[in-house]
C-alpha cells in the first residue's frame, strides 16, 4: 500500500469513528507508529486532520479552518524557519510562543528539548506542547478569537506579562523598511506590543512573502527585535533598516540557519 492510499484510508477511518490512537492505526495498517505519525503530520499540514496527544482526529472546521489555512500557506518555508528558530532554544529555557502559524511549527520543532517552560496564548500550541518531555505549559486565558485560536485581551496580556521569557517567538504579517514589523489584526498586534518589554530576546519568524507586504497595524521597530528568521534575503532597504536597528537577519536554507 502506498502512502497516498494509506492516508486516504486513514481519513475514511476518521470519518467513521472521529478519532483514532496512533497505536491502533499502526496495528490496523501493519506499519510502525512513526510511519503513522509521518502520515498524520502531512494530513495536519494540509488541514485534513488534527494531531492530539497519542492520536489523531478530524479537525473542527468551523473553529480551525482559518488557522489551518494559514498553516498551509508557505508551509515548507515556515517549517524550515521553525527548525532554525528552535536551534536558538536550549533545555530548561522559558519561551513565549505567539499565535502565528509559524510559531506553531516552532512548537513542533522543539520536540527534542526537555524541561521547557512554555507560555502561549494559542490553543493549538498549548495542546501540542502539554504533556511532552517534562515541559510546563502556561496558557494566557481570556476570550478566544476563533480565527486565530488565541486570546488577545487584557487578561491574556496581564498574564503573559507576569513572565520574563528567555526567548519570545513572534510571527508577523508584514515587514517594511520604514515601519518595521506589522500585522493585520489590531488585537493580535496589541498583544504582541504589550509584552515586548518583558522578553530577554525577541525572535521574529517570517517567510519572505511578508517583505513589503502592505499591513496596517504596527507591532515593533527593528530596535526591539533581536533576530529575524526568514527563508530568503530581504530587499536591500529592509536589510539596511534591520542592520541600523540591530536586528540580526538569519536566512534559512533546508532547515539550517545560514545567517
Tab-separated table of C-alpha atoms in Angstrom, residues 7 26 37 82 110 135 139 160 162 164 170 201 209 221-222 224 226:
chain	number	residue	atom	x	y	z
A	7	UNK	CA	-3.699	8.323	4.103
A	26	UNK	CA	-0.225	1.339	13.275
A	37	UNK	CA	2.950	9.908	12.725
A	82	UNK	CA	10.819	26.975	12.643
A	110	UNK	CA	11.067	21.918	19.970
A	135	UNK	CA	7.588	20.795	29.814
A	139	UNK	CA	-1.873	29.315	28.719
A	160	UNK	CA	1.798	36.947	29.850
A	162	UNK	CA	3.867	38.124	34.679
A	164	UNK	CA	10.074	37.047	31.816
A	170	UNK	CA	6.691	36.096	17.293
A	201	UNK	CA	15.335	38.014	23.399
A	209	UNK	CA	6.362	36.658	1.335
A	221	UNK	CA	10.581	48.599	15.457
A	222	UNK	CA	13.784	46.899	14.351
A	224	UNK	CA	13.016	45.987	19.572
A	226	UNK	CA	16.983	40.813	18.181
